[in-house]
mmCIF file of C-alpha atoms and ligand atoms in Angstrom:
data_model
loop_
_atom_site.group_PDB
_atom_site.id
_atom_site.type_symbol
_atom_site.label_atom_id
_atom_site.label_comp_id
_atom_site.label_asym_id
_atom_site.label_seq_id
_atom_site.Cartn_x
_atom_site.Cartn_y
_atom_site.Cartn_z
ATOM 1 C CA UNK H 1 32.871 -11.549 18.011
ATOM 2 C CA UNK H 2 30.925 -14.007 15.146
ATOM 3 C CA UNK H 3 29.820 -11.847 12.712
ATOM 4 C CA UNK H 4 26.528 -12.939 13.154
ATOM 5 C CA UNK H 5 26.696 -12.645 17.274
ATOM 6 C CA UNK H 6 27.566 -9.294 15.650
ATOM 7 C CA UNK H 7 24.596 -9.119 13.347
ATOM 8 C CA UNK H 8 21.817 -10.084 16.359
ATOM 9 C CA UNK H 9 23.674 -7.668 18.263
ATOM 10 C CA UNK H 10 22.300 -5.033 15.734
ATOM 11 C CA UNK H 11 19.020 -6.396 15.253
ATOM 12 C CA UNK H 12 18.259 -6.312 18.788
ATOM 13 C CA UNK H 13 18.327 -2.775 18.560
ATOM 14 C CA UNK H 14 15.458 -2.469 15.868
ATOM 15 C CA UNK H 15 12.624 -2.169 18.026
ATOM 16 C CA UNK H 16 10.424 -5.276 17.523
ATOM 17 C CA UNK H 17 6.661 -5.233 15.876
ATOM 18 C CA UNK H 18 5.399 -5.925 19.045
ATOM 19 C CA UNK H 19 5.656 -2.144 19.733
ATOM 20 C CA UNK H 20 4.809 -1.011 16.119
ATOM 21 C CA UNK H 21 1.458 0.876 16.026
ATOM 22 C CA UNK H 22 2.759 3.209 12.909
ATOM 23 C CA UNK H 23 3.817 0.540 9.961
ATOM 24 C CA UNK H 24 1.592 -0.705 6.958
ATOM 25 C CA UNK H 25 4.391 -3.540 7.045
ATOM 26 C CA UNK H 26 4.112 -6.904 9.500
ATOM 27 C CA UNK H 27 5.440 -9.750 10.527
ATOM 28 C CA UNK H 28 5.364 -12.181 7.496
ATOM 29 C CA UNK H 29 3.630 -15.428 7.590
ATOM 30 C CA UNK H 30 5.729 -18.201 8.639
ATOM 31 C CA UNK H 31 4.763 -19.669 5.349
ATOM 32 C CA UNK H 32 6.044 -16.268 3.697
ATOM 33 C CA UNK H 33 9.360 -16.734 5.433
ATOM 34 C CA UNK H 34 9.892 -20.176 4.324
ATOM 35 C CA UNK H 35 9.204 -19.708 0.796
ATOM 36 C CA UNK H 36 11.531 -16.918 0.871
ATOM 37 C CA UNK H 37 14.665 -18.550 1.908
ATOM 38 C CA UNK H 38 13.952 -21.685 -1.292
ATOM 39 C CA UNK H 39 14.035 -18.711 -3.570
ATOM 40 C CA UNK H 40 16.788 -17.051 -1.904
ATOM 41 C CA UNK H 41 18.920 -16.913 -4.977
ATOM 42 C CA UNK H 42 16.476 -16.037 -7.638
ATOM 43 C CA UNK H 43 16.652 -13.262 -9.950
ATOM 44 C CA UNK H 44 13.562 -12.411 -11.762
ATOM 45 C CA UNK H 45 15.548 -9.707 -13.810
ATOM 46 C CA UNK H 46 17.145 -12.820 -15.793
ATOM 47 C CA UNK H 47 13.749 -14.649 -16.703
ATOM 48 C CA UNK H 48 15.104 -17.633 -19.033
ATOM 49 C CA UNK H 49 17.390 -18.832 -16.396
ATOM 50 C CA UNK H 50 14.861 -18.643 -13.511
ATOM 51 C CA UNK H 51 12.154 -20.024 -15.660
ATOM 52 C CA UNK H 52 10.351 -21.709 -12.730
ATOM 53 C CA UNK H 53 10.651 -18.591 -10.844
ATOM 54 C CA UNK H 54 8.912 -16.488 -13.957
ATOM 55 C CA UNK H 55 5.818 -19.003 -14.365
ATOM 56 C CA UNK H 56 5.083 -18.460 -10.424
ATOM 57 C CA UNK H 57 5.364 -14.579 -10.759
ATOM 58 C CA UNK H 58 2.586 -15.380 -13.860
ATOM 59 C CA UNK H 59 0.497 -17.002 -11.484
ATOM 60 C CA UNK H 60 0.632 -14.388 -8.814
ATOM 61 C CA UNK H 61 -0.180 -11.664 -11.258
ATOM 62 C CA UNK H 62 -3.401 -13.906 -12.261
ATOM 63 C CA UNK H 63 -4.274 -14.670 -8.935
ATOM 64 C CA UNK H 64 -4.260 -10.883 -7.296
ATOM 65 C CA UNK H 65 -5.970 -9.954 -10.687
ATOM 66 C CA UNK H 66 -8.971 -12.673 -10.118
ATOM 67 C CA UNK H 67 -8.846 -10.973 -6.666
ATOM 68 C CA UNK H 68 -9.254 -7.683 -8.012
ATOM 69 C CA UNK H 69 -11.737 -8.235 -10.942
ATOM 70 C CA UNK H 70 -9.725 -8.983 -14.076
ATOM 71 C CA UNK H 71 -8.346 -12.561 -14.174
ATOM 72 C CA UNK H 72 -6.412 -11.173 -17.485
ATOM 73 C CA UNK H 73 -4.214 -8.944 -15.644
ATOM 74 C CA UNK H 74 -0.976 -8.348 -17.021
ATOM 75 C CA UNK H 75 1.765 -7.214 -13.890
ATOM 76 C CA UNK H 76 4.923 -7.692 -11.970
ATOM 77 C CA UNK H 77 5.726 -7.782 -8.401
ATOM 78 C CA UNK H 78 7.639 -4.681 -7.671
ATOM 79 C CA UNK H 79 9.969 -3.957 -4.650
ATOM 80 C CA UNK H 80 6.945 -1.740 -3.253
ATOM 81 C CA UNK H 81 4.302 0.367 -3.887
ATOM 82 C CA UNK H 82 6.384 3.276 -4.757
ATOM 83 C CA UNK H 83 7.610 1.469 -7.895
ATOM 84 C CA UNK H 84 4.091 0.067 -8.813
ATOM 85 C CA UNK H 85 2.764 3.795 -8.672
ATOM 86 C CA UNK H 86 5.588 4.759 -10.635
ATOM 87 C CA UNK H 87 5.042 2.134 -13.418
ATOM 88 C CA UNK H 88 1.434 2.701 -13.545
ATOM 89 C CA UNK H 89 2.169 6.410 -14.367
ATOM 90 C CA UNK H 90 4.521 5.623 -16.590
ATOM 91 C CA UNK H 91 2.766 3.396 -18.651
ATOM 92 C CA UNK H 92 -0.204 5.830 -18.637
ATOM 93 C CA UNK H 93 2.378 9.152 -19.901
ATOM 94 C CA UNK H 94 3.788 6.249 -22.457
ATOM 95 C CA UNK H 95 0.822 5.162 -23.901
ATOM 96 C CA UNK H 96 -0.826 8.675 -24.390
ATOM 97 C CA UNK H 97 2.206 10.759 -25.357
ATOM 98 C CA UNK H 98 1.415 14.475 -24.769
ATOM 99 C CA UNK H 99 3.728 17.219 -24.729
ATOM 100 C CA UNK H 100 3.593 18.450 -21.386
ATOM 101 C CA UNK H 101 1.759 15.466 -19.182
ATOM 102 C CA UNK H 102 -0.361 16.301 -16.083
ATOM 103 C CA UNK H 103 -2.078 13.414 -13.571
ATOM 104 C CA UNK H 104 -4.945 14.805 -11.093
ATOM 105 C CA UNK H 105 -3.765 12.788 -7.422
ATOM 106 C CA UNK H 106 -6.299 13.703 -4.746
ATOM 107 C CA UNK H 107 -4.480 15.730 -1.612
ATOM 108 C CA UNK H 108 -4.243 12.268 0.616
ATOM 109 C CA UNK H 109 -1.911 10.627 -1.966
ATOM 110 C CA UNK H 110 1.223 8.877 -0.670
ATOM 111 C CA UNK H 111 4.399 10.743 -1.422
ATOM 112 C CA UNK H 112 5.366 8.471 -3.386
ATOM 113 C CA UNK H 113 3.579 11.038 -6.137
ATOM 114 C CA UNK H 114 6.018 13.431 -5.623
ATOM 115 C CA UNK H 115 9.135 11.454 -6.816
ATOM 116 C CA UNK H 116 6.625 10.373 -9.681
ATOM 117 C CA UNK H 117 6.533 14.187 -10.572
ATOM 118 C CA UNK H 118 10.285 14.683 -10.427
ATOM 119 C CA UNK H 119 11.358 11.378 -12.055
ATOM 120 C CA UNK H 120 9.104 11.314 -14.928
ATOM 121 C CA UNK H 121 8.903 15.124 -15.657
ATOM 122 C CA UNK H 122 4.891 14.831 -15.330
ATOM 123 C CA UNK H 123 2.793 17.887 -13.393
ATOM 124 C CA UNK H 124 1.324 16.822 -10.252
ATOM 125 C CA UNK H 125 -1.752 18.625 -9.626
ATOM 126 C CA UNK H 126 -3.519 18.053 -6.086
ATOM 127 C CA UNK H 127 -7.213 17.902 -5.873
ATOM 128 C CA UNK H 128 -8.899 18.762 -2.852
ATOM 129 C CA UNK H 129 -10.097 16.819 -0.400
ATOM 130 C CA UNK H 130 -14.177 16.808 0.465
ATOM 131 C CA UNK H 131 -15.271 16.691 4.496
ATOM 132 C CA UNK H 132 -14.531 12.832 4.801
ATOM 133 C CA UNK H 133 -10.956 13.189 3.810
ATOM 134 C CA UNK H 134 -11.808 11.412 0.213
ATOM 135 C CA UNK H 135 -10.819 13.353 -3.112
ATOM 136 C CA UNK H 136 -13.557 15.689 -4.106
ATOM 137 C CA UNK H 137 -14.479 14.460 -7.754
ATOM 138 C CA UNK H 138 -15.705 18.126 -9.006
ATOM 139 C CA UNK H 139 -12.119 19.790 -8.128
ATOM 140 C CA UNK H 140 -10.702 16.415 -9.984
ATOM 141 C CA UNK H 141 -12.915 17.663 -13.299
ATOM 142 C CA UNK H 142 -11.732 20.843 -13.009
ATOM 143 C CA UNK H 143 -7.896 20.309 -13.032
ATOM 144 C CA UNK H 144 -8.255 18.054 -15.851
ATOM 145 C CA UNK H 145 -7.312 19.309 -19.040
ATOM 146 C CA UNK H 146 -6.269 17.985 -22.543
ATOM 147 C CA UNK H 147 -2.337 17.628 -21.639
ATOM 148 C CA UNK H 148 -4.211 14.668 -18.554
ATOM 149 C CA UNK H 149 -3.067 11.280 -18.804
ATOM 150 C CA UNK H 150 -3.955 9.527 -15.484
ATOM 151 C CA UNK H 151 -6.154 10.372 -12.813
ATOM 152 C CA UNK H 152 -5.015 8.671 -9.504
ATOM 153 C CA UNK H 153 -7.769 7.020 -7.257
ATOM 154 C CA UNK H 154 -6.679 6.075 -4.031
ATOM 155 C CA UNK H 155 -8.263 2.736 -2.083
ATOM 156 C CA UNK H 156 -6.709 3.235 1.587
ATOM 157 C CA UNK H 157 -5.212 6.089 2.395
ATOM 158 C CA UNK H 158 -1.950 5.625 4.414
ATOM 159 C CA UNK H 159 -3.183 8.357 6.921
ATOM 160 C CA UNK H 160 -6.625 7.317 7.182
ATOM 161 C CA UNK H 161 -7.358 4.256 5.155
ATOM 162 C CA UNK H 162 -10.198 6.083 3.172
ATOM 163 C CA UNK H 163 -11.425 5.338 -0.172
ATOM 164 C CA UNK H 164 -11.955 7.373 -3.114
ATOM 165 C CA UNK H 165 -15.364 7.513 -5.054
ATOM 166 C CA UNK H 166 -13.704 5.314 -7.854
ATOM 167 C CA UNK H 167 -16.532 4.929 -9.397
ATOM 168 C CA UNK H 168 -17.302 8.697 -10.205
ATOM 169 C CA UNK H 169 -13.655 8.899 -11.099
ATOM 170 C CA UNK H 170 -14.088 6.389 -13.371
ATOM 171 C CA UNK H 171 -17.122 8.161 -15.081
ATOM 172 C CA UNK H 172 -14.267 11.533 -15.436
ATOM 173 C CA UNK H 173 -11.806 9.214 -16.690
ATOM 174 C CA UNK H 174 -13.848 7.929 -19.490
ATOM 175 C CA UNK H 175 -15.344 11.187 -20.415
ATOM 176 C CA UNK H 176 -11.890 12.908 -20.510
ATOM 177 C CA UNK H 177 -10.370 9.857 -22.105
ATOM 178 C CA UNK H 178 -7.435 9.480 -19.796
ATOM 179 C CA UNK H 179 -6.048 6.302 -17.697
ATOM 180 C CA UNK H 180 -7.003 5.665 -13.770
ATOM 181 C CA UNK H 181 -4.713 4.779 -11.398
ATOM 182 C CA UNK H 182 -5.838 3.314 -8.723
ATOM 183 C CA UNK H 183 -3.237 3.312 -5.369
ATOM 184 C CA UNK H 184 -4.715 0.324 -3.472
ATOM 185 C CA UNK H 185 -1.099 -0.455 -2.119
ATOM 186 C CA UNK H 186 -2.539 -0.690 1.336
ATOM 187 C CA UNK H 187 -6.612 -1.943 0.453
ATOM 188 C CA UNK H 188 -6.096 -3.681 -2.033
ATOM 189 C CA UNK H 189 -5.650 -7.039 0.247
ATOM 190 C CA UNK H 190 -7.843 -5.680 2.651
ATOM 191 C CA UNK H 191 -11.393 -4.401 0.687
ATOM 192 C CA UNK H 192 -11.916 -7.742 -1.071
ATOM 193 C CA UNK H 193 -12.178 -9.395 2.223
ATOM 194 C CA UNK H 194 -14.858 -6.905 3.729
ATOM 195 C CA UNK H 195 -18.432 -7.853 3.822
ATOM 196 C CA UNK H 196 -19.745 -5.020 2.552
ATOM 197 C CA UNK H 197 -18.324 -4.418 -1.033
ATOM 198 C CA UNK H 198 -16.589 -1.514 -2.033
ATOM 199 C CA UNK H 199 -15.882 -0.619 -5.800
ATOM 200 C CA UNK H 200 -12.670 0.016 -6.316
ATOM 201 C CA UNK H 201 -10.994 -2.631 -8.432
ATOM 202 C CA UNK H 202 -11.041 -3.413 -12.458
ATOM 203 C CA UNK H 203 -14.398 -4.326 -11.852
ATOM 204 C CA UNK H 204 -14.959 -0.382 -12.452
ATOM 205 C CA UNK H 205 -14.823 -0.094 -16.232
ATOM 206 C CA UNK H 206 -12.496 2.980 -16.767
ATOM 207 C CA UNK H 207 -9.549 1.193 -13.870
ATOM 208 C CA UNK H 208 -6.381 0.780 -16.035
ATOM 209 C CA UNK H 209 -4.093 -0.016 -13.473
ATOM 210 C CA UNK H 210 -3.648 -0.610 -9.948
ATOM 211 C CA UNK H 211 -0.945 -0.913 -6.965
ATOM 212 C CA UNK H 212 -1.474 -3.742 -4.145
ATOM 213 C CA UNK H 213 1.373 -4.425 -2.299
ATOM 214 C CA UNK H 214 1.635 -7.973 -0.486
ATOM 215 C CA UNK H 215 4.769 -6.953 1.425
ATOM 216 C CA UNK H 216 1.740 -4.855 3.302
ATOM 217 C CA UNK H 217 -1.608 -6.376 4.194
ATOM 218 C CA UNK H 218 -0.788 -9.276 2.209
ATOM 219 C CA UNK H 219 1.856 -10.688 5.073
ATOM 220 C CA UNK H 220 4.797 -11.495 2.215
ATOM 221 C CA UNK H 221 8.236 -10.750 2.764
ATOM 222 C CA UNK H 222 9.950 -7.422 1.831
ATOM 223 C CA UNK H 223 10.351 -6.664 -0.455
ATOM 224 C CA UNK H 224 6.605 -7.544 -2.682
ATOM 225 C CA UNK H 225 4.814 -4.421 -3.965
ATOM 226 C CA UNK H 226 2.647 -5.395 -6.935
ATOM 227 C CA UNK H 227 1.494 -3.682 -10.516
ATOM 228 C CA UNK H 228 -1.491 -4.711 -12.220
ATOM 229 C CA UNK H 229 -2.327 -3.396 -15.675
ATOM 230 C CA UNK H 230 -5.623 -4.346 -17.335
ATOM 231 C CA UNK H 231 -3.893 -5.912 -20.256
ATOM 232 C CA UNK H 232 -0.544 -6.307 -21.664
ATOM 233 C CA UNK H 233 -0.233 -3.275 -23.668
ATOM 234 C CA UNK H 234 0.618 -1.242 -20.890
ATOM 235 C CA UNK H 235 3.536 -3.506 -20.094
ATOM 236 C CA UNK H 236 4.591 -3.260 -23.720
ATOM 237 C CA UNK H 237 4.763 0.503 -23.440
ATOM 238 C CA UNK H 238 7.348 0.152 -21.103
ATOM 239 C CA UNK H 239 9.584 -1.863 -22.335
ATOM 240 C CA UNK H 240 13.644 -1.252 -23.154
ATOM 241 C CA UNK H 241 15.936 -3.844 -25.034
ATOM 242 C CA UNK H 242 17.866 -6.009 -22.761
ATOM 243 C CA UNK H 243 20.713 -6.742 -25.402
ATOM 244 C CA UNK H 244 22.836 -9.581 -23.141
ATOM 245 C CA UNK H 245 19.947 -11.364 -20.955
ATOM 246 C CA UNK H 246 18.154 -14.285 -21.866
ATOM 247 C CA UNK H 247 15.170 -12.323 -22.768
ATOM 248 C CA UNK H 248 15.038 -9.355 -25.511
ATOM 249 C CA UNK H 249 13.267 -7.096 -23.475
ATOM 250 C CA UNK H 250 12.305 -5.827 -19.879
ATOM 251 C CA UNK H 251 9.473 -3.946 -18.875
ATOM 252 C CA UNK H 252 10.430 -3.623 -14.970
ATOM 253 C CA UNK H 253 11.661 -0.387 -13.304
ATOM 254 C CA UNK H 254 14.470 -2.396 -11.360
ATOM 255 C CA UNK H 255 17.131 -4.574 -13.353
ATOM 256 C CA UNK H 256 18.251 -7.221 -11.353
ATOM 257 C CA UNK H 257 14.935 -8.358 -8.811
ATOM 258 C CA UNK H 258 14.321 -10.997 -6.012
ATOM 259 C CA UNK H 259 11.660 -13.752 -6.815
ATOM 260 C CA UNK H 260 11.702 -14.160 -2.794
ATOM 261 C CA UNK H 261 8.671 -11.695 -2.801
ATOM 262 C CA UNK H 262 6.964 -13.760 -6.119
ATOM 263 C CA UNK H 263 7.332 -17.163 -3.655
ATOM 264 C CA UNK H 264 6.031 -15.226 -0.367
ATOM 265 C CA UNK H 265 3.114 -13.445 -2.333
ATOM 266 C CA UNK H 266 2.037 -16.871 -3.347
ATOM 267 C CA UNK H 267 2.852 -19.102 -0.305
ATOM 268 C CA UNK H 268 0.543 -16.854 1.878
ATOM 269 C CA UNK H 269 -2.666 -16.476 -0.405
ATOM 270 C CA UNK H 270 -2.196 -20.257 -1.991
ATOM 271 C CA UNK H 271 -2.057 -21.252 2.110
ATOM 272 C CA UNK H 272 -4.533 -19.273 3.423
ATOM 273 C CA UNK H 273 -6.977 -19.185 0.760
ATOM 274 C CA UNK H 274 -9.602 -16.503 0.492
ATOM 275 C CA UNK H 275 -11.222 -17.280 3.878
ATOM 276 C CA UNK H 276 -8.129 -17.492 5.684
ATOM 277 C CA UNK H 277 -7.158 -13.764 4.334
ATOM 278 C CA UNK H 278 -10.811 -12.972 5.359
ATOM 279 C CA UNK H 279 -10.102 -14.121 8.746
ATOM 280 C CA UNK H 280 -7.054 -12.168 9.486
ATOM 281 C CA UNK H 281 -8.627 -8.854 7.797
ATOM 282 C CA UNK H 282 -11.577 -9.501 10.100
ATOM 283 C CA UNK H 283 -9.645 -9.266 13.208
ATOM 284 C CA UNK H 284 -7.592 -6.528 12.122
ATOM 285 C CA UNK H 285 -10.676 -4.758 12.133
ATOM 286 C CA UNK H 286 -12.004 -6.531 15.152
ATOM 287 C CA UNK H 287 -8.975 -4.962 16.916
ATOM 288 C CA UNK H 288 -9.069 -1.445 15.061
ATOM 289 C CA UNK H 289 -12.845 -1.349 16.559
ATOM 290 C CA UNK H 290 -11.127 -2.394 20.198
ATOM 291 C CA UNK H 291 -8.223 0.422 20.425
ATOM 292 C CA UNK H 292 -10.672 2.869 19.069
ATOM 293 C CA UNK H 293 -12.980 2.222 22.173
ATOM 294 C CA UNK H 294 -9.819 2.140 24.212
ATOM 295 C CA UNK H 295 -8.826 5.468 22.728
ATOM 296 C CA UNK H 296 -12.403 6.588 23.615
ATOM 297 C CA UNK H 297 -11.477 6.297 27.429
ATOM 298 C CA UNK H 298 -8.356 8.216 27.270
ATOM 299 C CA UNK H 299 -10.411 11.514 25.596
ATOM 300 C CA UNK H 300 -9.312 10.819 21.591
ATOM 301 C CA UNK H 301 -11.317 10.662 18.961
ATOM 302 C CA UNK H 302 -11.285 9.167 15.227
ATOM 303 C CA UNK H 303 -11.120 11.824 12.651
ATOM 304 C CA UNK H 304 -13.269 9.696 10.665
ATOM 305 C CA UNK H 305 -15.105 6.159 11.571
ATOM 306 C CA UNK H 306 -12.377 3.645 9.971
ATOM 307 C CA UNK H 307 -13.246 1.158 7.162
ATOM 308 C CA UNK H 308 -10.181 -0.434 7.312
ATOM 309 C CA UNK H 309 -7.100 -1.124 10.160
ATOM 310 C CA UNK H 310 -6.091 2.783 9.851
ATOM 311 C CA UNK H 311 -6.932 4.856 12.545
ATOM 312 C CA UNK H 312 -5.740 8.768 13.065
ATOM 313 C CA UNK H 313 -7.118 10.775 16.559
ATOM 314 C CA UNK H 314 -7.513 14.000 16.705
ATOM 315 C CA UNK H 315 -4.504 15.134 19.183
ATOM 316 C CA UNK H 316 -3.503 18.605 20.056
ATOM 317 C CA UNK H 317 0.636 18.136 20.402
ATOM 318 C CA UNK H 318 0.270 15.078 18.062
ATOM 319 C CA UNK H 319 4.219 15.239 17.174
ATOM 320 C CA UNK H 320 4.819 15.862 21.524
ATOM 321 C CA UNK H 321 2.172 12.653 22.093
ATOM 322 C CA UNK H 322 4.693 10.752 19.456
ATOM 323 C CA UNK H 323 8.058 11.608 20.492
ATOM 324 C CA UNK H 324 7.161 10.866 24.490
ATOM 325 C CA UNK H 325 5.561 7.457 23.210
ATOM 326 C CA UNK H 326 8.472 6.322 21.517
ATOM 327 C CA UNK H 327 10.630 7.464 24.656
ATOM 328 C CA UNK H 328 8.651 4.756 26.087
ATOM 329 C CA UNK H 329 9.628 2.624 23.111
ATOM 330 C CA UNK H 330 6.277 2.682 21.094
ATOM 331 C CA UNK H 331 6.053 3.224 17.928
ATOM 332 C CA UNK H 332 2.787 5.788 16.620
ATOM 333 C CA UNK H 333 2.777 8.150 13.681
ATOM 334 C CA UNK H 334 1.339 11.627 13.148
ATOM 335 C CA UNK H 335 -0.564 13.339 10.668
ATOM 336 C CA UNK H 336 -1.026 17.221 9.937
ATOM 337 C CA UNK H 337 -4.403 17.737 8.581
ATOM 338 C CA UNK H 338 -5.921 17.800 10.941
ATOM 339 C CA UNK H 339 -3.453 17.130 13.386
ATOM 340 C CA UNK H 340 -4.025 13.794 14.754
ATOM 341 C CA UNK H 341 -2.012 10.530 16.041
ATOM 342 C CA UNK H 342 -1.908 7.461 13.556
ATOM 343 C CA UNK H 343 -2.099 4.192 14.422
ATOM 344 C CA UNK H 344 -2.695 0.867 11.793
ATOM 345 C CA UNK H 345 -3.567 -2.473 13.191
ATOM 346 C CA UNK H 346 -1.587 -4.765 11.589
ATOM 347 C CA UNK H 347 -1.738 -8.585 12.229
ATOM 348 C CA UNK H 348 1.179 -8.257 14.231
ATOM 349 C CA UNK H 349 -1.221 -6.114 16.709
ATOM 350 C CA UNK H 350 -2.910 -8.203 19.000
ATOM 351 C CA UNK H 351 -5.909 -7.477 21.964
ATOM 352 C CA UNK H 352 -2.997 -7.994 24.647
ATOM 353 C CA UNK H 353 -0.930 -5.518 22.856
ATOM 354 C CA UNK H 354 -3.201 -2.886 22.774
ATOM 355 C CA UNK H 355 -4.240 -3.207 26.266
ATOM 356 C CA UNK H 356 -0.713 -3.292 27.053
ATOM 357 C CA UNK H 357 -0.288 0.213 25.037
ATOM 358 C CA UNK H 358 -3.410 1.600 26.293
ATOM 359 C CA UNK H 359 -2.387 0.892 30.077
ATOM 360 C CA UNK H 360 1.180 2.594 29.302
ATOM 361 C CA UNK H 361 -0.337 5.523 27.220
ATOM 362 C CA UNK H 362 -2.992 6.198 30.190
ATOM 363 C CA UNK H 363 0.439 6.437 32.418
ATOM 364 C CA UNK H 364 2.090 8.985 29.842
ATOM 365 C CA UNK H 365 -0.996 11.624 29.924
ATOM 366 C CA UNK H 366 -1.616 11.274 33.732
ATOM 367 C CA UNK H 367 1.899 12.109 34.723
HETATM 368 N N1 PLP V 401 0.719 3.924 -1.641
HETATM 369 C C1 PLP V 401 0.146 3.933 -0.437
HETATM 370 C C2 PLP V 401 -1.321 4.202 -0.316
HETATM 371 C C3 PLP V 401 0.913 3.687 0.711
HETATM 372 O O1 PLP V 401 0.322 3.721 1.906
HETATM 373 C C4 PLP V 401 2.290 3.423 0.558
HETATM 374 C C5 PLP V 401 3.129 3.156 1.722
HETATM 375 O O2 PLP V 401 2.705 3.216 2.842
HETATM 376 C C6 PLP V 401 2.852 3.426 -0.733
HETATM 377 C C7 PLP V 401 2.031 3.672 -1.809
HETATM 378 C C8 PLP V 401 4.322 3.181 -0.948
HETATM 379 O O3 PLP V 401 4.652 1.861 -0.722
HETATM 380 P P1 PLP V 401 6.171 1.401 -0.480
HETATM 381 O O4 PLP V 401 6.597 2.013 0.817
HETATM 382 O O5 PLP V 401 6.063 -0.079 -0.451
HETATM 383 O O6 PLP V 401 6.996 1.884 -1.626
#
């Protein structure tokens, strides 16, 4: 067999998006996909050779920043929001050099926070959450002490797509003199597009840094997670010599990096423009609002109202509901507290496809 008979052989085994009810990732844009393959070869890690390459990654950074309230941003695109939240700590335990650094997350944070804890010897502490699932700011004041460097803010959940009070974080943040993080890996292409605005961004005085990830809601090709700083001092405090590159210095996580996501990032918001991304955030929503009337039928009910395309149901036997759905080749995810199913409406989710999934779920609990 052709290797790549062999290779479509494989794929056709992944189970296709059209079933996908559980991933924050998509299909990306045809645009995306195009401007992927004419930067196939690039390698970002190697600046002065791909110098074209670099200036586009500049202009990304400055366009996501206008996007997010600081046209100054300084920033990379990372392979993922796991790396971004990583940086953004790092740079934040860098700058304010303490013996023993803590950061405050709230309780929904991704777990990408854990490997933060265990890779850059910093104390995770937890804050509880408050009765709408968002981080309640008084426990955040009082695990905050003088070994704090970051508090983490969080603008989308991944199990519910809730956002923080940034702005009363902020107010902590300033008072206690420490960076904020803000994880907006998920929102942070989605709340700029909402009619009703939402502070979350730079546009909050005390935000130092923040993770949006265009390989998510942004519709770029994996791999395109993205760090913003408010200025390039945070960059600088992560920075090693690069002794046989064509640059002196490095300030990425990853050595050698693909400029595909750089070229996908941009394609997709240069192409669409901001109403176009408005558009495809609106019926996101327009179909989050659909399955959760759908859901309504079969008995389930949102643990909270959603503001964005994340959805969780309150489900006795969530994990049973899951693992029979997926028999049935759908794809949902679960969450603990409470115990609910999770669903997120990605572009790739269509009306048709959730009637279709509705119709086949109503089968499952009937039987
Ligand atoms: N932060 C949030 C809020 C997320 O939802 C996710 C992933 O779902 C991440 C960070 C990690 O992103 P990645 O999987 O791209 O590393």
């Amino acid at each position: 067999m052709d290797v790549i008979e062999e290779l479509k052989a494989v794929r056709g085994r992944d189970i296709p998006y059209s079933r996908v009810l559980s991933s924050m990732c998509t299909v990306p844009h045809p645009v995306a996909a195009e401007a992927h393959s004419l930067f196939i070869e690039t390698n970002l890690g190697d600046p002065g050779i791909f110098v074209g390459t670099m200036e586009l990654e500049k202009k990304v950074i400055s366009m996501l920043g206008r996007l997010l309230g600081n046209k100054n941003a300084a920033g990379y695109i990372s392979s993922g929001g796991t790396e971004a939240n990583i940086q953004g700590i790092r740079a934040a335990r860098n700058l304010k050099k303490v013996d023993k650094p803590n950061i405050v997350i709230p309780k929904s944070a991704h777990f990408s926070f854990e490997k933060i804890g265990d890779i850059l010897g910093v104390e995770i502490r937890r804050a509880k959450l408050d009765e709408n699932y968002c981080v309640d700011v008084s426990e955040v004041e009082k695990l905050v002490d003088d070994n704090t460097v970051a508090l983490v803010g969080i603008a989308g959940t991944t199990e519910l797509g809730q956002v923080d009070d940034i702005k009363e974080l902020g107010k902590i943040a300033e008072d206690q003199n420490v960076f904020l993080h803000i994880d907006a890996a998920f929102g942070g292409l989605v709340l700029p597009f909402l009619d009703e605005k939402v502070p979350f961004d730079f546009e909050v005085r005390a935000v130092s840094s923040i993770t949006v990830d265009p390989h998510k809601m942004g519709m770029a090709t994996i791999p395109a997670g993205g760090i913003l700083f408010r200025d390039e001092t945070f960059l600088k405090a992560l920075e090693v010599e690069t002794p046989y590159l064509t640059t002196r210095f490095q300030y990425t996580l990853t050595g050698t990096r693909p400029g595909t996501g750089v070229a996908s990032t941009y394609a997709v918001l240069k192409h669409l423009g901001y109403d176009g991304m408005k558009g495809i955030v609106r019926e996101c929503l327009r179909n989050t609002r659909t399955l959760v009337e759908e859901m309504k039928t079969l008995g389930f009910e949102p643990v909270v109202e959603p503001v964005m395309n994340v959805v969780s149901f309150h489900a006795r036997d969530a994990s049973r509901l899951k693992d029979e759905l997926y028999r049935r080749r759908w794809v949902i995810s679960t969450i603990r507290e409470p115990e609910a199913i999770r669903m997120v409406i990605m572009p790739h989710v269509n009306e048709e496809m959730i009637k279709e999934f509705i119709s086949d779920f109503r089968q499952m609990l009937i039987r």
